Coordinates of C-alpha atoms in Angstrom, one line a residue:
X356 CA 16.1 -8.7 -16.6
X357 CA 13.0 -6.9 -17.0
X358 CA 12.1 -5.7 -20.9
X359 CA 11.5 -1.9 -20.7
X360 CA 8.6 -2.3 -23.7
X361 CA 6.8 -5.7 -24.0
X362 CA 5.1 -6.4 -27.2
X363 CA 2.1 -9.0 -27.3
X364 CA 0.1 -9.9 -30.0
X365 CA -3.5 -11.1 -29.8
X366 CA -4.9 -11.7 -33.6
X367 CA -4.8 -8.3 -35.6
X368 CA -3.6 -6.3 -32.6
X369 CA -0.9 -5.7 -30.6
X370 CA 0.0 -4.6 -27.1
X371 CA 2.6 -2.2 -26.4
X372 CA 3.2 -2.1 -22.6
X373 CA 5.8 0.0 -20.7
X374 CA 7.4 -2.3 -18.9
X375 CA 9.5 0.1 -16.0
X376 CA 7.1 -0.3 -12.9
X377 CA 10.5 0.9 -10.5
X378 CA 10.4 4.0 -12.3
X379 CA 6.7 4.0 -13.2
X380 CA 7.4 3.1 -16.5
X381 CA 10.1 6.7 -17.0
X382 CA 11.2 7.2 -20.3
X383 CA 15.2 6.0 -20.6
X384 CA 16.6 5.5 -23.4
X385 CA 16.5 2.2 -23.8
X386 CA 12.4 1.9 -23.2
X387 CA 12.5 5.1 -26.0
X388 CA 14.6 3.3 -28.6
X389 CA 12.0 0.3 -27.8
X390 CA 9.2 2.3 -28.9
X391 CA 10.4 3.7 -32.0
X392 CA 11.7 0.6 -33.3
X393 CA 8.3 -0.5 -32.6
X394 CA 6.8 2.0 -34.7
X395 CA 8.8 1.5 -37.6
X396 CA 8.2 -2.4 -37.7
X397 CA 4.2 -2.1 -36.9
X398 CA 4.4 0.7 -40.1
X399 CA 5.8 -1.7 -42.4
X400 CA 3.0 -4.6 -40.9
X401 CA 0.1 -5.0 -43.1
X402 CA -1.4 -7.2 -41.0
X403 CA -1.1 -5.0 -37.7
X404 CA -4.6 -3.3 -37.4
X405 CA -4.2 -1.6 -34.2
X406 CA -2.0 -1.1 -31.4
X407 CA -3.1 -0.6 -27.4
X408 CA -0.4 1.2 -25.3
X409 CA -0.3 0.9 -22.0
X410 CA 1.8 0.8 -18.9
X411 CA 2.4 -1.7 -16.1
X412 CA 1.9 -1.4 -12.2
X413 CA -0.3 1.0 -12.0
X414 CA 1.1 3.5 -13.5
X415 CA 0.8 4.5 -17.5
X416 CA 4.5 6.7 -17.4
X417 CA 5.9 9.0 -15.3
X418 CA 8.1 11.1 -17.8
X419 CA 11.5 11.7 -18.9
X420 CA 14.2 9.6 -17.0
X421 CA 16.6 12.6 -15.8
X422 CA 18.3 9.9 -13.1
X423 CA 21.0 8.8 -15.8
X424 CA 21.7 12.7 -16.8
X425 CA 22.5 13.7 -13.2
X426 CA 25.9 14.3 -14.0
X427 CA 24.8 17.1 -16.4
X428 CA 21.7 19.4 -14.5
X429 CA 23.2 22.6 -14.2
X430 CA 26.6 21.8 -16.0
X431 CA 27.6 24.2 -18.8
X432 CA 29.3 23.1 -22.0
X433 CA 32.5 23.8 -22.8
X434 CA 33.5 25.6 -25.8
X435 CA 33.3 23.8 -28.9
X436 CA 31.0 21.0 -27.3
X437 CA 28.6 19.2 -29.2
X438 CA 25.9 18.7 -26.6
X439 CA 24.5 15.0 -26.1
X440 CA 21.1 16.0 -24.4
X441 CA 20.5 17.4 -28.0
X442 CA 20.5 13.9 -29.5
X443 CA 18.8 12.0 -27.1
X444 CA 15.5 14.7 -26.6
X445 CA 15.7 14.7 -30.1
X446 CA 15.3 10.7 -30.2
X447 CA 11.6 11.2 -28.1
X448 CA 10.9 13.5 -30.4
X449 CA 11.1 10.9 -33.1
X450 CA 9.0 8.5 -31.3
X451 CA 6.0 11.1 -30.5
X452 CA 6.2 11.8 -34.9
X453 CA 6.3 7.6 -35.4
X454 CA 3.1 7.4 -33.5
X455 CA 1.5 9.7 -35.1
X456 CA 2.0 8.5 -38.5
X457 CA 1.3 5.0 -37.5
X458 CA -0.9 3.5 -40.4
X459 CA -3.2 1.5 -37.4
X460 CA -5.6 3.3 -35.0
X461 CA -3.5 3.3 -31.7
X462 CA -5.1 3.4 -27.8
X463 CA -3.6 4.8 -24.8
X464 CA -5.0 2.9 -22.1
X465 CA -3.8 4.8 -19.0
X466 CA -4.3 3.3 -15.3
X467 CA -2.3 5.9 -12.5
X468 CA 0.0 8.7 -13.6
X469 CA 0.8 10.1 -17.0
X470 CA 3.2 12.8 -16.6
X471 CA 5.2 14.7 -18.7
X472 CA 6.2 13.0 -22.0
X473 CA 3.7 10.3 -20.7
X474 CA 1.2 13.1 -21.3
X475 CA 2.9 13.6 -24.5
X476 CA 2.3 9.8 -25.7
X477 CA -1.3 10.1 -24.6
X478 CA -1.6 13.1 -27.4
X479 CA -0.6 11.1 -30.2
X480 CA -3.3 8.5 -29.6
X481 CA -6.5 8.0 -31.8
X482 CA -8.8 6.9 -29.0
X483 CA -7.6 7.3 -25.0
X484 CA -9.3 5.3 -22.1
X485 CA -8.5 6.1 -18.6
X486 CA -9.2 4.6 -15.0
X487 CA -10.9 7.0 -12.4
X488 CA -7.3 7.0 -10.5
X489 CA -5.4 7.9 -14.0
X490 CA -4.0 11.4 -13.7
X491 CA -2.5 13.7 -16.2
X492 CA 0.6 16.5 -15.7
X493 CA 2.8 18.2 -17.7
X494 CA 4.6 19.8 -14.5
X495 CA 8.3 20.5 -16.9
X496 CA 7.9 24.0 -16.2
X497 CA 7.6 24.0 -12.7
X498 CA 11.3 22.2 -12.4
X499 CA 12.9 24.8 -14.8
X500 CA 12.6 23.0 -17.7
X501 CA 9.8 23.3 -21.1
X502 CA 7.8 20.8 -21.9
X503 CA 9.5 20.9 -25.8
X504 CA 9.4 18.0 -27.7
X505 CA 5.3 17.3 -26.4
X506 CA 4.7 20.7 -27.2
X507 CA 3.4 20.6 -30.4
X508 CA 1.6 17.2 -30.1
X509 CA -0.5 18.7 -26.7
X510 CA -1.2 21.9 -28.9
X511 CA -2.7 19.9 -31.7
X512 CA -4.5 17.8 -29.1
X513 CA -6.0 20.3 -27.0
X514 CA -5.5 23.5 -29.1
X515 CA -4.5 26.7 -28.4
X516 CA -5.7 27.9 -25.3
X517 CA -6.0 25.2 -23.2
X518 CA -2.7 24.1 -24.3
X519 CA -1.1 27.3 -22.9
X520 CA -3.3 26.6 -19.8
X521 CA -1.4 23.2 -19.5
X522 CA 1.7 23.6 -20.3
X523 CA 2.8 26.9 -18.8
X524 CA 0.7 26.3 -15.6
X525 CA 2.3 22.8 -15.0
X526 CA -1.2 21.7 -14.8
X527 CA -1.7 18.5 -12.9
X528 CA -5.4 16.9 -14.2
X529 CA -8.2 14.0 -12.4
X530 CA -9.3 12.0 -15.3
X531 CA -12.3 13.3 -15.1
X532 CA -11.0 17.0 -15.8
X533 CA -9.0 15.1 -18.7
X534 CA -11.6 14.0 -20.6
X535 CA -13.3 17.7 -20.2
X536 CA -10.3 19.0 -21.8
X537 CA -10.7 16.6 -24.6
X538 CA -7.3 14.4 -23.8
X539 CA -9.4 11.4 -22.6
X540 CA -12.7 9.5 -24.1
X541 CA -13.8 7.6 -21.6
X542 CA -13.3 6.8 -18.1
X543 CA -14.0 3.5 -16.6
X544 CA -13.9 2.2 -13.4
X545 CA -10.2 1.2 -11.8
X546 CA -11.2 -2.5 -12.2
X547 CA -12.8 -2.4 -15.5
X548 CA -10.1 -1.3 -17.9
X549 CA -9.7 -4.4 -20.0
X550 CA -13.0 -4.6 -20.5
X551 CA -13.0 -1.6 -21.9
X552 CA -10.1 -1.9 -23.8
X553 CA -12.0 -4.6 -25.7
X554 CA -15.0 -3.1 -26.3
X555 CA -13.2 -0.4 -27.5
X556 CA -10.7 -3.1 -29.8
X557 CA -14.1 -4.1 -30.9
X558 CA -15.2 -1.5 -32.2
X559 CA -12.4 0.1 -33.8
X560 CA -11.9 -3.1 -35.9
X561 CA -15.3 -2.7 -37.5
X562 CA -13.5 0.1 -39.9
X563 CA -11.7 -1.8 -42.6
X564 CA -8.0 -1.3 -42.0
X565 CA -7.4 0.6 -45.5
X566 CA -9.8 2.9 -44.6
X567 CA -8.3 3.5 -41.6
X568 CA -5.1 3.8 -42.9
X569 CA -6.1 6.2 -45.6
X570 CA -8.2 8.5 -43.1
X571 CA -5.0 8.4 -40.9
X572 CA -3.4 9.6 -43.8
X573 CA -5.2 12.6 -44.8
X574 CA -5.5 13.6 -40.8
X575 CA -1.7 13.1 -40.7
X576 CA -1.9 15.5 -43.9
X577 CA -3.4 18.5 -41.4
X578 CA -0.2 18.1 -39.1
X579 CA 2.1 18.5 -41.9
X580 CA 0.9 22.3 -41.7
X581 CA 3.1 22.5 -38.5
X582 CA 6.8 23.3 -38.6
X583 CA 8.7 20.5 -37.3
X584 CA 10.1 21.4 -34.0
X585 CA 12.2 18.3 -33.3
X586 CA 15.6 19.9 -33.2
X587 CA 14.5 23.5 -31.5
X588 CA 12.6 21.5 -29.1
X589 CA 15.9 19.4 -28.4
X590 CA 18.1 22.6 -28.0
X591 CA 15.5 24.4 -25.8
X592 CA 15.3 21.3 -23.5
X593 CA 19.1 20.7 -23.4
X594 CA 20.0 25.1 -22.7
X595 CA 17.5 24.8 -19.7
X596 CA 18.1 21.6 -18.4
X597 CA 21.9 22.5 -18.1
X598 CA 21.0 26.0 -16.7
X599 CA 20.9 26.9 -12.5
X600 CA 17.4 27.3 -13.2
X601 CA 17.0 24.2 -14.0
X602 CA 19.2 22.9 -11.2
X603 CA 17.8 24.6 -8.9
X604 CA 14.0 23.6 -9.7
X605 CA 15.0 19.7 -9.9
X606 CA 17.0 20.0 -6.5
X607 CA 14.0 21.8 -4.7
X608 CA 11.4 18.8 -6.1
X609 CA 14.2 16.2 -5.2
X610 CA 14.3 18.1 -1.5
X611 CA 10.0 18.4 -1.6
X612 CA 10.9 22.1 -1.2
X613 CA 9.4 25.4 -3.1
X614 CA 11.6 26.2 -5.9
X615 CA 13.2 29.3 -5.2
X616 CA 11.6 31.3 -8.1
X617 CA 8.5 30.7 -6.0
X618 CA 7.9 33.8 -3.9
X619 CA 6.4 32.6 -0.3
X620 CA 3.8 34.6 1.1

């Protein structure tokens, strides 16, 4: 049975790889609870100096998994309900705030697509590398649903106005235009990657690790500012994706059709 997250460790750092190539590496559950425990043990890790993320089979993530929540698109709750979707888009939402207060520098290396909370994970990241085929989305809106829990993370990264240019234009993104936004470093040639990848291990491990850890620290310090968002961004993203709006958008992208909010010509 394949392991959703794969951890290797080479000396000082580790490897994180999203190990779903079926689903291009989607976000379940499982591969979710895999990450954040993966967090909290590389926290605790003094001898952990950084941490590449990256995903496998050509692809770096392709979002949320909504195949396991089927049963629920469009489906109201009934009174008195305690709605699930709450507690498990809360849980990604936990995972996006672990990375971020990771005490190691932490790379996204992304080769093909990183969509939706793939995006998200990108954000989080102190240093991003990215193939000429890598591509970048955050298309939530354009199924009926908000992009909430990567939200915040993609306003911090990209700040204010190109986040709203993102994230309410479902904005689909060429490495290239990536790294214009200020998402991506550097791109590298498709057949380069872990090359680069190591040069840029290289050079991140010429900081001394408590320095690192102490800058993360006071950066981490800036995003405390921010309200947390965690639990409105799980209510927001349960409401819609149990709303016909919702429905409709995932049946029309399901169907390759124009969602009917999308007035033909």
């Amino acid at each position: 049975m394949t392991t959703p997250l794969t951890v290797e460790r080479h000396g000082d750092v580790e490897h994180w790889t999203l190990n779903d190539p079926t689903t291009r590496n989607a976000l379940t559950d499982t591969m979710v609870l895999g990450l954040f425990e993966a967090c909290i043990r590389a926290k605790a890790d003094p001898t952990l100096r950084g941490i590449v993320l990256t995903g496998a089979g050509g692809a770096f993530c392709a979002g949320g998994s909504l195949s396991s929540l089927a049963g629920v698109i469009g489906q109201p709750l009934q009174p008195g309900e305690t709605d699930p979707l709450i507690a498990l888009n809360r849980a990604f939402g936990d995972v996006l705030h672990a990375l971020t207060e990771l005490p190691q520098w932490l790379l996204c290396a992304v080769d093909g697509p990183a969509m939706g909370g793939g995006f998200g994970l990108v954000c989080c990241a102190d240093i991003v590398v990215a193939t000429e085929r890598a591509s970048f989305g955050t298309p939530e809106v354009t199924l009926g649903l908000p992009p909430a829990q990567i939200a915040p993370f993609v306003w911090q990264r990209l700040g204010d106005a190109t986040a709203r240019h993102c994230l309410l234009g479902g904005l689909r993104w060429t490495a290239t235009q990536a790294q214009a936004a200020g998402l991506v470093n550097r791109v590298v040639d498709d057949d380069v990657l872990d090359t680069a990848v190591a040069e840029a291990t290289q050079a991140l491990n010429r900081a001394a690790p408590g320095a690192v850890a102490a800058t993360k620290q006071l950066l981490h310090r800036l995003r405390d500012k921010m309200p947390d968002l965690r639990d409105e961004a799980a209510r927001a993203f349960a409401a819609a994706l149990r709303s016909p709006e919702a429905a409709a958008g995932l049946e029309s992208f399901a169907k390759k059709l124009p969602p009917p909010w999308l007035k033909q010509p």
